[in-house]
Amino acid sequence: MLLELKNIYKWVNSGSRRIFLLKDINLEVKEGEFMSIMGPSGSGKSTLLNVIGMLDHFNEGTYNFLNEPVHELKEKHRANLYKEYIGFVFQAYHLIDELTVYENIETPLLYKNVKSSERKALVADMLDRFNIVGKKDLFPQQLSGGQQQLVGIARALISKPKLILADEPTGNLNSKQSEEIMELFKDLNNEGVTIIQATHSEMNASYGSRTIHLLDGMRNRTN
Amino acid sequence: MNDSITFKKRTIMIRNYFKIALRNLLHNKGYTAIKILGLAVGIMCCILIMLFVSSEWSFDKFHSNADRIYRVWQDEKYEDQNFVNTITPIIMGPTLEANIPEVEGMCRILRVNPTVTYTQKDFTDQALMVDTTFFKLFDFKLLEGNRANPFPQINTVILSKTTAKKYFGNASALGKNLEMQLGNEKEQFIVTGIIEDAPEPSSIQYNMLISYANVGKLFSEGLQKSWFNVFGETYVMLREGILPEQLYPKFPDMMKQALGENYEPGGFEVYLQPITEIHLDNNLPQGLQPISNPKYSYILATIGILILLVACANFVILAIGHSSSRAREVGVRKVMGAERHQLIYQFMGEAFIVTCASMILGIGFSLALLKPFNSIINRELAFPLNISFVIFCLLLVLIIAFISGFYPAIFLSKFNPVVVLKGKLSSKKGSGFLRQGLVIGQFAASIAMIICTIVIGQQIDYFKNKDLGYNKEQIIVVSTNLNRIEGAVLAERYRTELLKHPEVSEATVSLYSFAESPWITLGFTNEMKAYRSFQYNSVDANFIEAMDIEVKEGRAFNEQITSDVTNAAVVNEAFVELFGLKDPIGKKLPGPFQQEIIGVVKDFNFQSLHTPVSPLLMTMKPDSVFRKTENIGMAFAPQPRISVRMEAGGLSNNIKVLEEAWKQVAPNQDFVNTFLDASIEAQYKAEARTSTIVKIASGLSIFIATMGLFGLVTLILSRRKKEIGIRKVLGAKVISIIKLISMDFALLILIASIIAFPLAWWFMNDWLQEFAYKVDIKWWVFVLASVAAIVIALITISVQTVKTALSNPVNSLRTE
Ligand SMILES: Nc1ncnc2c1ncn2[C@@H]1O[C@H](COP(=O)(O)OP(=O)(O)OP(=O)(O)O)[C@@H](O)[C@H]1O
Ligand SMILES: [Mg+2]
């Protein structure tokens, strides 16, 4: 079992009212799964991904990641956990504008204190794999959206995560580009990387092995 | 092993930070330029001021025995007054040396004005008469000559390098003769040494040195033994490890023996002042060289630090203002695994790079501006390329980088990735508060400096324009350069000659003119054993009328009345008040003097406006007055001087007329003249200097703050572009948009004014205390300063806002 959410609640207080962002979420994800989260805008997809990615807190419930109880871990330990095992891919790519393609991909390795020679090899592999060797010295603004997202994915993969969390990874791309990205995810998944993506697209969801539906922060079981 | 790995990792990270920092800085060239330029100006101010202050504090430290050399000062007490002096009796040094075994050496220094005859002309030069121990105590460099025996004979002289050049050109001066007159006759002096010019931070300055053995040519045996006449400075060197306080208990006995029946316990106390404290200790009167008011060091240091802080505030304001565009990067990095401290290092690194760049630029600025700065402060400071300067610069870089980088680093590294990556970073109130605080601080400093500029300017105008009680217009003073008796004869001849010229409207002879201040200080002990001192001048019969001095009671001197020459005295109101005289006309002068008071003149400012008008006595002939006085103090040589009032006309022509006339009466003598208004202006040099510095400082401060404001407004506008676009689409006019943006800032500047007012008032009030005659601080000065700041700010804001407001709203709304 890669991760397991039990009775997860997340809320914010607005005045005297309590607004639930996540309500009683129960979810198990096994290693090697490719899961899609769907639901209308505002249903809590991003919130759920952030909780899974340990970027955001939840208020109630238990969350075990690789059999470690995340809710009981210290902040620092939790951060180490997600740095080690989780890669993020964003709808808006979120590359660092001042860094080249090469440097963007390299950044997570720097924070993991990987040796220089090793870093070079890893980044070179990654560039090779995504066919962007020729673009390595360009800055993000000089790339198309699809290329930027490729770099985003390469960056997420560089530290060899077990789990990739992708929040509408193709939201800003045209259908051709989307297809390429989804094919890539599928390949990765076949190599054993677990993927959880939030998406509005049935088409994208169809690449996955499983889809869950959210509505108002709750799993919509009618679907 | 482990250490070397972490070290390597560190350097990798640091390289990475630097790379990113550099790119970030280049990416935002405008803001980077503002930050660097502002800091560079601040650093320049700091460096220049540090040079000045450190020179002030390094006075006299170059002597290897500086820690054991002391200047003797004395405190004479009378019933109701005491007289503190750093100028001491001639006998002081020998007495100390003879009675106190802890005194290892003693050197007296007397300033004299010998007449040097050179190429058949007479010049008055300045010489120090010093004991042969001069080179034993002090480290001045003797280039040629014998340190152990500098004056092998009595008629020998040591010339400074500059003086030697002046009289002998490039030829070697050693062994040559120089004709000089010290006392009553001309004598040949042999040059037995060449001495390096005294370094600038030295309280002992000289053109030439003459042996103290010549003192007899100037002062009678009686004066040389007198304890109540003071003539020069006395320095002593104590034995290793002896502190002056250890010697103080021995002094009363020494004085008792020295003064004999004149001794009263505590009546004449002797103290020692460390030589290194002379320059900045204004609790004691100055000796032979002017001293500095330490206040000016503090004022300058304050100004330097203020400007630097204003520049640092710029950095912080812009860094935080720019945070929205950095927030995403922070979020991404955190998600990529960056820890907060790593981000803090990164931002500190940026601050460090900016500061280093500013430092290089700042050093460049200071090098370029050292010369003008030197001319403002009237110094010859040089750039010290030594270790302590390098350390100063490095420290400055670290401090500035810390002050300006720390808060932005903390602030920026705090962003929560979930929030910023969602792209809804609200312009948080918390940071706005600090930013506003800093803008307020910047403008408060600037406004305070503007107020000071105006008030100081007003005080200086006041100095220039105040009615002094006499007419100072169009006056040129010509000095006879001769002693009292010879000078009086020459002056009278010159005056007669001058009056033949139509360009001359008045000419009057006096021992001292308005170009010298103070005049002669006289003192006596009255029958109540109280000491009374006042100023004295000897003037001719025309003086009072020629100078337009108002006679209040009685009459001025009259040439026709022969008894006036020896028997008449004119005093001022302050004199009448000091002695409590009722109906003074016709009464004999108080004290030992025989003259009768024939007139009282209204107080006129013959001294600088720093001091109130002193009691003044004037007679036509000085001899009998001098004979009756116990205590005579002169800061300038008593040489009859002719004050000439010219008819309005060409300056150079006026001088030519005076010079021609001088050649008629004294063909062999140098023509020495002074413009009265120039020498009066010179009395306020320190104030004029402060004024220039504060003026420049407030200009720089406003400049830096305005640059920061410009950057800040640009940032705010770029963030509110969309809002402005929407408002325009909804029908808002440009002016209402300007109002929207500027109202906030106007309010900030108002608050800044409220902070600046009391500070500036306090500062100026304190500064004005130095003057007996001063301006009131007017309320409109404050209003003017803050209006000026608001106008400058509004112009800055409007220029930027109009640009944004005029741009097509569709463009800004599309960029989403
Ligand atoms: N900090 C917060 N305070 C209040 N409400 C919040 C907060 N964060 C999220 N929400 C609300 O929670 C709900 C879920 O937001 P979330 O971003 O997870 O939706 P989403 O499913 O990802 O929508 P989209 O498809 O538009 O990305 C939304 O209604 C949002 O307004
Ligand atoms: Mg979402």
PDB file of N, CA and C in Angstrom, chain A residues 46-47 50 55-56 76 80 82-83 86 88 90 92-100 103-104 106-116 119 139 141 155-156, chain B residues 5 8-10 12-13 15-17 19-20 23-25 27-28 326 328-329 331-339 341-343 346 416-418 420-423:
ATOM      1  N   SER A  46      -7.834  19.978  -6.131  1.00  0.00           N
ATOM      2  CA  SER A  46      -6.504  20.507  -5.786  1.00  0.00           C
ATOM      3  C   SER A  46      -6.238  20.359  -4.302  1.00  0.00           C
ATOM      4  N   THR A  47      -7.241  20.638  -3.513  1.00  0.00           N
ATOM      5  CA  THR A  47      -7.080  20.528  -2.067  1.00  0.00           C
ATOM      6  C   THR A  47      -6.667  19.112  -1.696  1.00  0.00           C
ATOM      7  N   ASN A  50      -3.081  18.389  -2.671  1.00  0.00           N
ATOM      8  CA  ASN A  50      -2.136  19.037  -1.753  1.00  0.00           C
ATOM      9  C   ASN A  50      -2.025  18.276  -0.437  1.00  0.00           C
ATOM     10  N   LEU A  55       1.626  19.046   1.212  1.00  0.00           N
ATOM     11  CA  LEU A  55       1.890  20.482   1.175  1.00  0.00           C
ATOM     12  C   LEU A  55       0.904  21.199   2.086  1.00  0.00           C
ATOM     13  N   ASP A  56      -0.239  20.568   2.287  1.00  0.00           N
ATOM     14  CA  ASP A  56      -1.295  21.209   3.057  1.00  0.00           C
ATOM     15  C   ASP A  56      -1.708  20.298   4.212  1.00  0.00           C
ATOM     16  N   LYS A  76       9.306  18.498   9.851  1.00  0.00           N
ATOM     17  CA  LYS A  76      10.572  18.266   9.167  1.00  0.00           C
ATOM     18  C   LYS A  76      10.602  16.874   8.524  1.00  0.00           C
ATOM     19  N   ASN A  80      10.756  15.753   4.571  1.00  0.00           N
ATOM     20  CA  ASN A  80      11.723  14.806   4.017  1.00  0.00           C
ATOM     21  C   ASN A  80      11.023  13.708   3.226  1.00  0.00           C
ATOM     22  N   TYR A  82       8.106  13.818   1.612  1.00  0.00           N
ATOM     23  CA  TYR A  82       7.600  14.171   0.283  1.00  0.00           C
ATOM     24  C   TYR A  82       8.716  14.529  -0.669  1.00  0.00           C
ATOM     25  N   LYS A  83       9.824  15.068  -0.107  1.00  0.00           N
ATOM     26  CA  LYS A  83      10.957  15.355  -0.975  1.00  0.00           C
ATOM     27  C   LYS A  83      11.501  14.072  -1.587  1.00  0.00           C
ATOM     28  N   ILE A  86       7.855  12.066  -3.578  1.00  0.00           N
ATOM     29  CA  ILE A  86       6.765  12.660  -4.351  1.00  0.00           C
ATOM     30  C   ILE A  86       7.290  13.717  -5.312  1.00  0.00           C
ATOM     31  N   PHE A  88       5.897  16.795  -8.128  1.00  0.00           N
ATOM     32  CA  PHE A  88       4.692  17.567  -8.442  1.00  0.00           C
ATOM     33  C   PHE A  88       4.741  18.093  -9.870  1.00  0.00           C
ATOM     34  N   PHE A  90       2.437  20.825 -12.276  1.00  0.00           N
ATOM     35  CA  PHE A  90       1.367  21.810 -12.106  1.00  0.00           C
ATOM     36  C   PHE A  90       0.749  22.197 -13.442  1.00  0.00           C
ATOM     37  N   ALA A  92       0.096  25.224 -14.291  1.00  0.00           N
ATOM     38  CA  ALA A  92       0.797  26.413 -14.791  1.00  0.00           C
ATOM     39  C   ALA A  92       2.303  26.182 -14.880  1.00  0.00           C
ATOM     40  N   TYR A  93       2.710  24.940 -14.951  1.00  0.00           N
ATOM     41  CA  TYR A  93       4.115  24.490 -15.066  1.00  0.00           C
ATOM     42  C   TYR A  93       4.973  24.911 -13.883  1.00  0.00           C
ATOM     43  N   HIS A  94       4.897  26.233 -13.527  1.00  0.00           N
ATOM     44  CA  HIS A  94       5.685  26.732 -12.395  1.00  0.00           C
ATOM     45  C   HIS A  94       7.166  26.438 -12.534  1.00  0.00           C
ATOM     46  N   LEU A  95       7.705  26.746 -13.702  1.00  0.00           N
ATOM     47  CA  LEU A  95       9.158  26.700 -13.828  1.00  0.00           C
ATOM     48  C   LEU A  95       9.714  28.014 -13.286  1.00  0.00           C
ATOM     49  N   ILE A  96      10.975  28.001 -12.895  1.00  0.00           N
ATOM     50  CA  ILE A  96      11.577  29.247 -12.396  1.00  0.00           C
ATOM     51  C   ILE A  96      12.131  30.024 -13.583  1.00  0.00           C
ATOM     52  N   ASP A  97      11.614  31.227 -13.760  1.00  0.00           N
ATOM     53  CA  ASP A  97      11.903  31.997 -14.978  1.00  0.00           C
ATOM     54  C   ASP A  97      13.381  32.309 -15.151  1.00  0.00           C
ATOM     55  N   GLU A  98      14.085  32.491 -14.024  1.00  0.00           N
ATOM     56  CA  GLU A  98      15.479  32.915 -14.118  1.00  0.00           C
ATOM     57  C   GLU A  98      16.424  31.752 -14.381  1.00  0.00           C
ATOM     58  N   LEU A  99      15.892  30.525 -14.389  1.00  0.00           N
ATOM     59  CA  LEU A  99      16.761  29.372 -14.595  1.00  0.00           C
ATOM     60  C   LEU A  99      16.539  28.772 -15.982  1.00  0.00           C
ATOM     61  N   THR A 100      17.612  28.191 -16.515  1.00  0.00           N
ATOM     62  CA  THR A 100      17.488  27.523 -17.808  1.00  0.00           C
ATOM     63  C   THR A 100      16.757  26.200 -17.618  1.00  0.00           C
ATOM     64  N   GLU A 103      18.889  23.946 -15.601  1.00  0.00           N
ATOM     65  CA  GLU A 103      18.944  24.288 -14.170  1.00  0.00           C
ATOM     66  C   GLU A 103      17.628  24.012 -13.454  1.00  0.00           C
ATOM     67  N   ASN A 104      16.517  24.232 -14.170  1.00  0.00           N
ATOM     68  CA  ASN A 104      15.228  23.925 -13.565  1.00  0.00           C
ATOM     69  C   ASN A 104      15.146  22.446 -13.209  1.00  0.00           C
ATOM     70  N   GLU A 106      17.589  20.502 -12.677  1.00  0.00           N
ATOM     71  CA  GLU A 106      18.625  20.178 -11.703  1.00  0.00           C
ATOM     72  C   GLU A 106      18.248  20.569 -10.265  1.00  0.00           C
ATOM     73  N   THR A 107      17.394  21.603 -10.141  1.00  0.00           N
ATOM     74  CA  THR A 107      17.143  22.204  -8.820  1.00  0.00           C
ATOM     75  C   THR A 107      16.805  21.207  -7.703  1.00  0.00           C
ATOM     76  N   PRO A 108      15.867  20.279  -7.914  1.00  0.00           N
ATOM     77  CA  PRO A 108      15.552  19.368  -6.798  1.00  0.00           C
ATOM     78  C   PRO A 108      16.767  18.584  -6.320  1.00  0.00           C
ATOM     79  N   LEU A 109      17.670  18.277  -7.267  1.00  0.00           N
ATOM     80  CA  LEU A 109      18.877  17.528  -6.873  1.00  0.00           C
ATOM     81  C   LEU A 109      19.767  18.367  -5.968  1.00  0.00           C
ATOM     82  N   LEU A 110      19.784  19.662  -6.244  1.00  0.00           N
ATOM     83  CA  LEU A 110      20.595  20.543  -5.396  1.00  0.00           C
ATOM     84  C   LEU A 110      20.092  20.494  -3.970  1.00  0.00           C
ATOM     85  N   TYR A 111      18.773  20.545  -3.832  1.00  0.00           N
ATOM     86  CA  TYR A 111      18.223  20.554  -2.480  1.00  0.00           C
ATOM     87  C   TYR A 111      18.355  19.188  -1.828  1.00  0.00           C
ATOM     88  N   LYS A 112      18.608  18.154  -2.653  1.00  0.00           N
ATOM     89  CA  LYS A 112      18.818  16.823  -2.068  1.00  0.00           C
ATOM     90  C   LYS A 112      20.295  16.531  -1.878  1.00  0.00           C
ATOM     91  N   ASN A 113      21.137  17.544  -2.183  1.00  0.00           N
ATOM     92  CA  ASN A 113      22.581  17.393  -1.985  1.00  0.00           C
ATOM     93  C   ASN A 113      23.176  16.242  -2.784  1.00  0.00           C
ATOM     94  N   VAL A 114      22.760  16.116  -4.029  1.00  0.00           N
ATOM     95  CA  VAL A 114      23.337  15.081  -4.886  1.00  0.00           C
ATOM     96  C   VAL A 114      24.672  15.595  -5.435  1.00  0.00           C
ATOM     97  N   LYS A 115      25.628  14.672  -5.536  1.00  0.00           N
ATOM     98  CA  LYS A 115      26.965  15.057  -6.019  1.00  0.00           C
ATOM     99  C   LYS A 115      26.912  15.598  -7.439  1.00  0.00           C
ATOM    100  N   SER A 116      27.855  16.451  -7.734  1.00  0.00           N
ATOM    101  CA  SER A 116      27.849  17.155  -9.006  1.00  0.00           C
ATOM    102  C   SER A 116      27.882  16.214 -10.205  1.00  0.00           C
ATOM    103  N   ARG A 119      24.708  14.426 -10.591  1.00  0.00           N
ATOM    104  CA  ARG A 119      23.668  15.351 -11.060  1.00  0.00           C
ATOM    105  C   ARG A 119      23.715  15.487 -12.562  1.00  0.00           C
ATOM    106  N   PHE A 139      15.607  29.486 -21.674  1.00  0.00           N
ATOM    107  CA  PHE A 139      14.833  29.842 -20.491  1.00  0.00           C
ATOM    108  C   PHE A 139      13.363  29.514 -20.758  1.00  0.00           C
ATOM    109  N   GLN A 141      10.591  31.025 -20.861  1.00  0.00           N
ATOM    110  CA  GLN A 141       9.779  31.857 -21.753  1.00  0.00           C
ATOM    111  C   GLN A 141      10.036  31.537 -23.221  1.00  0.00           C
ATOM    112  N   ARG A 155      11.426  17.660 -14.329  1.00  0.00           N
ATOM    113  CA  ARG A 155      11.860  18.125 -13.017  1.00  0.00           C
ATOM    114  C   ARG A 155      11.239  17.284 -11.903  1.00  0.00           C
ATOM    115  N   ALA A 156       9.940  16.933 -12.097  1.00  0.00           N
ATOM    116  CA  ALA A 156       9.267  16.125 -11.070  1.00  0.00           C
ATOM    117  C   ALA A 156       9.880  14.736 -10.994  1.00  0.00           C
TER     118      ALA A 156
ATOM    119  N   ILE B   5      32.689  16.866   2.579  1.00  0.00           N
ATOM    120  CA  ILE B   5      31.501  16.682   1.727  1.00  0.00           C
ATOM    121  C   ILE B   5      30.516  17.810   1.943  1.00  0.00           C
ATOM    122  N   LYS B   8      31.693  20.861   0.323  1.00  0.00           N
ATOM    123  CA  LYS B   8      31.519  20.847  -1.128  1.00  0.00           C
ATOM    124  C   LYS B   8      30.072  21.153  -1.485  1.00  0.00           C
ATOM    125  N   LYS B   9      29.177  20.513  -0.733  1.00  0.00           N
ATOM    126  CA  LYS B   9      27.754  20.758  -0.990  1.00  0.00           C
ATOM    127  C   LYS B   9      27.436  22.236  -0.827  1.00  0.00           C
ATOM    128  N   ARG B  10      27.998  22.772   0.251  1.00  0.00           N
ATOM    129  CA  ARG B  10      27.767  24.202   0.496  1.00  0.00           C
ATOM    130  C   ARG B  10      28.185  25.032  -0.696  1.00  0.00           C
ATOM    131  N   ILE B  12      28.581  24.270  -3.710  1.00  0.00           N
ATOM    132  CA  ILE B  12      27.691  24.087  -4.865  1.00  0.00           C
ATOM    133  C   ILE B  12      26.453  24.959  -4.703  1.00  0.00           C
ATOM    134  N   MET B  13      25.864  24.886  -3.505  1.00  0.00           N
ATOM    135  CA  MET B  13      24.668  25.681  -3.251  1.00  0.00           C
ATOM    136  C   MET B  13      24.961  27.163  -3.420  1.00  0.00           C
ATOM    137  N   ARG B  15      27.275  28.607  -5.155  1.00  0.00           N
ATOM    138  CA  ARG B  15      27.423  28.967  -6.571  1.00  0.00           C
ATOM    139  C   ARG B  15      26.064  29.139  -7.217  1.00  0.00           C
ATOM    140  N   ASN B  16      25.193  28.201  -6.882  1.00  0.00           N
ATOM    141  CA  ASN B  16      23.854  28.248  -7.446  1.00  0.00           C
ATOM    142  C   ASN B  16      23.110  29.513  -7.025  1.00  0.00           C
ATOM    143  N   TYR B  17      23.212  29.825  -5.735  1.00  0.00           N
ATOM    144  CA  TYR B  17      22.537  31.041  -5.243  1.00  0.00           C
ATOM    145  C   TYR B  17      23.030  32.251  -6.006  1.00  0.00           C
ATOM    146  N   LYS B  19      24.385  32.485  -8.892  1.00  0.00           N
ATOM    147  CA  LYS B  19      23.940  32.494 -10.278  1.00  0.00           C
ATOM    148  C   LYS B  19      22.513  33.042 -10.358  1.00  0.00           C
ATOM    149  N   ILE B  20      21.669  32.473  -9.518  1.00  0.00           N
ATOM    150  CA  ILE B  20      20.272  32.885  -9.540  1.00  0.00           C
ATOM    151  C   ILE B  20      20.136  34.343  -9.146  1.00  0.00           C
ATOM    152  N   ARG B  23      21.138  36.549 -11.959  1.00  0.00           N
ATOM    153  CA  ARG B  23      20.139  36.603 -13.028  1.00  0.00           C
ATOM    154  C   ARG B  23      18.932  37.403 -12.589  1.00  0.00           C
ATOM    155  N   ASN B  24      18.541  37.208 -11.335  1.00  0.00           N
ATOM    156  CA  ASN B  24      17.389  37.949 -10.834  1.00  0.00           C
ATOM    157  C   ASN B  24      17.648  39.441 -10.877  1.00  0.00           C
ATOM    158  N   LEU B  25      18.874  39.790 -10.480  1.00  0.00           N
ATOM    159  CA  LEU B  25      19.214  41.215 -10.442  1.00  0.00           C
ATOM    160  C   LEU B  25      19.230  41.786 -11.855  1.00  0.00           C
ATOM    161  N   HIS B  27      17.626  40.619 -14.360  1.00  0.00           N
ATOM    162  CA  HIS B  27      16.285  40.555 -14.896  1.00  0.00           C
ATOM    163  C   HIS B  27      15.488  41.793 -14.527  1.00  0.00           C
ATOM    164  N   ASN B  28      15.749  42.320 -13.347  1.00  0.00           N
ATOM    165  CA  ASN B  28      15.032  43.521 -12.900  1.00  0.00           C
ATOM    166  C   ASN B  28      16.006  44.689 -12.836  1.00  0.00           C
ATOM    167  N   ARG B 326       8.387  37.322  -6.679  1.00  0.00           N
ATOM    168  CA  ARG B 326       9.321  36.309  -6.182  1.00  0.00           C
ATOM    169  C   ARG B 326       8.598  35.176  -5.479  1.00  0.00           C
ATOM    170  N   ARG B 328       6.203  33.153  -6.285  1.00  0.00           N
ATOM    171  CA  ARG B 328       6.011  31.911  -7.016  1.00  0.00           C
ATOM    172  C   ARG B 328       7.291  31.070  -6.998  1.00  0.00           C
ATOM    173  N   GLU B 329       8.404  31.791  -7.202  1.00  0.00           N
ATOM    174  CA  GLU B 329       9.687  31.089  -7.182  1.00  0.00           C
ATOM    175  C   GLU B 329       9.890  30.396  -5.835  1.00  0.00           C
ATOM    176  N   GLY B 331       7.595  29.416  -3.764  1.00  0.00           N
ATOM    177  CA  GLY B 331       6.692  28.276  -3.692  1.00  0.00           C
ATOM    178  C   GLY B 331       7.253  27.080  -4.429  1.00  0.00           C
ATOM    179  N   VAL B 332       7.679  27.314  -5.659  1.00  0.00           N
ATOM    180  CA  VAL B 332       8.209  26.214  -6.474  1.00  0.00           C
ATOM    181  C   VAL B 332       9.407  25.580  -5.790  1.00  0.00           C
ATOM    182  N   ARG B 333      10.321  26.430  -5.307  1.00  0.00           N
ATOM    183  CA  ARG B 333      11.512  25.897  -4.678  1.00  0.00           C
ATOM    184  C   ARG B 333      11.162  25.066  -3.454  1.00  0.00           C
ATOM    185  N   LYS B 334      10.193  25.543  -2.713  1.00  0.00           N
ATOM    186  CA  LYS B 334       9.817  24.777  -1.525  1.00  0.00           C
ATOM    187  C   LYS B 334       9.278  23.420  -1.942  1.00  0.00           C
ATOM    188  N   VAL B 335       8.442  23.411  -2.977  1.00  0.00           N
ATOM    189  CA  VAL B 335       7.899  22.130  -3.429  1.00  0.00           C
ATOM    190  C   VAL B 335       9.008  21.237  -3.953  1.00  0.00           C
ATOM    191  N   MET B 336      10.056  21.868  -4.536  1.00  0.00           N
ATOM    192  CA  MET B 336      11.197  21.089  -5.035  1.00  0.00           C
ATOM    193  C   MET B 336      12.076  20.600  -3.896  1.00  0.00           C
ATOM    194  N   GLY B 337      11.750  20.985  -2.693  1.00  0.00           N
ATOM    195  CA  GLY B 337      12.504  20.469  -1.560  1.00  0.00           C
ATOM    196  C   GLY B 337      13.382  21.488  -0.858  1.00  0.00           C
ATOM    197  N   ALA B 338      13.276  22.755  -1.229  1.00  0.00           N
ATOM    198  CA  ALA B 338      14.097  23.756  -0.553  1.00  0.00           C
ATOM    199  C   ALA B 338      13.605  23.930   0.871  1.00  0.00           C
ATOM    200  N   GLU B 339      14.551  24.040   1.796  1.00  0.00           N
ATOM    201  CA  GLU B 339      14.134  24.359   3.150  1.00  0.00           C
ATOM    202  C   GLU B 339      14.241  25.850   3.358  1.00  0.00           C
ATOM    203  N   HIS B 341      15.701  27.783   5.479  1.00  0.00           N
ATOM    204  CA  HIS B 341      16.988  28.444   5.691  1.00  0.00           C
ATOM    205  C   HIS B 341      17.766  28.551   4.381  1.00  0.00           C
ATOM    206  N   GLN B 342      17.547  27.569   3.501  1.00  0.00           N
ATOM    207  CA  GLN B 342      18.240  27.654   2.221  1.00  0.00           C
ATOM    208  C   GLN B 342      17.745  28.853   1.421  1.00  0.00           C
ATOM    209  N   LEU B 343      16.447  29.085   1.512  1.00  0.00           N
ATOM    210  CA  LEU B 343      15.898  30.252   0.797  1.00  0.00           C
ATOM    211  C   LEU B 343      16.390  31.546   1.426  1.00  0.00           C
ATOM    212  N   GLN B 346      19.654  32.239   0.163  1.00  0.00           N
ATOM    213  CA  GLN B 346      19.598  32.713  -1.213  1.00  0.00           C
ATOM    214  C   GLN B 346      19.314  34.218  -1.269  1.00  0.00           C
ATOM    215  N   ASN B 416       3.813  30.390   1.833  1.00  0.00           N
ATOM    216  CA  ASN B 416       3.314  29.027   1.848  1.00  0.00           C
ATOM    217  C   ASN B 416       3.075  28.599   0.401  1.00  0.00           C
ATOM    218  N   PRO B 417       3.730  27.513  -0.031  1.00  0.00           N
ATOM    219  CA  PRO B 417       3.649  27.144  -1.451  1.00  0.00           C
ATOM    220  C   PRO B 417       2.217  26.911  -1.921  1.00  0.00           C
ATOM    221  N   VAL B 418       1.378  26.328  -1.053  1.00  0.00           N
ATOM    222  CA  VAL B 418       0.016  26.044  -1.497  1.00  0.00           C
ATOM    223  C   VAL B 418      -0.684  27.334  -1.880  1.00  0.00           C
ATOM    224  N   VAL B 420       0.743  30.394  -2.640  1.00  0.00           N
ATOM    225  CA  VAL B 420       1.296  31.170  -3.756  1.00  0.00           C
ATOM    226  C   VAL B 420       1.128  30.444  -5.072  1.00  0.00           C
ATOM    227  N   LEU B 421       1.160  29.115  -5.047  1.00  0.00           N
ATOM    228  CA  LEU B 421       1.062  28.406  -6.327  1.00  0.00           C
ATOM    229  C   LEU B 421      -0.355  28.443  -6.862  1.00  0.00           C
ATOM    230  N   LYS B 422      -1.279  28.630  -5.961  1.00  0.00           N
ATOM    231  CA  LYS B 422      -2.655  28.809  -6.401  1.00  0.00           C
ATOM    232  C   LYS B 422      -2.792  30.162  -7.078  1.00  0.00           C
ATOM    233  N   GLY B 423      -1.754  30.994  -6.882  1.00  0.00           N
ATOM    234  CA  GLY B 423      -1.743  32.289  -7.560  1.00  0.00           C
ATOM    235  C   GLY B 423      -2.634  33.301  -6.886  1.00  0.00           C
TER     236      GLY B 423
END
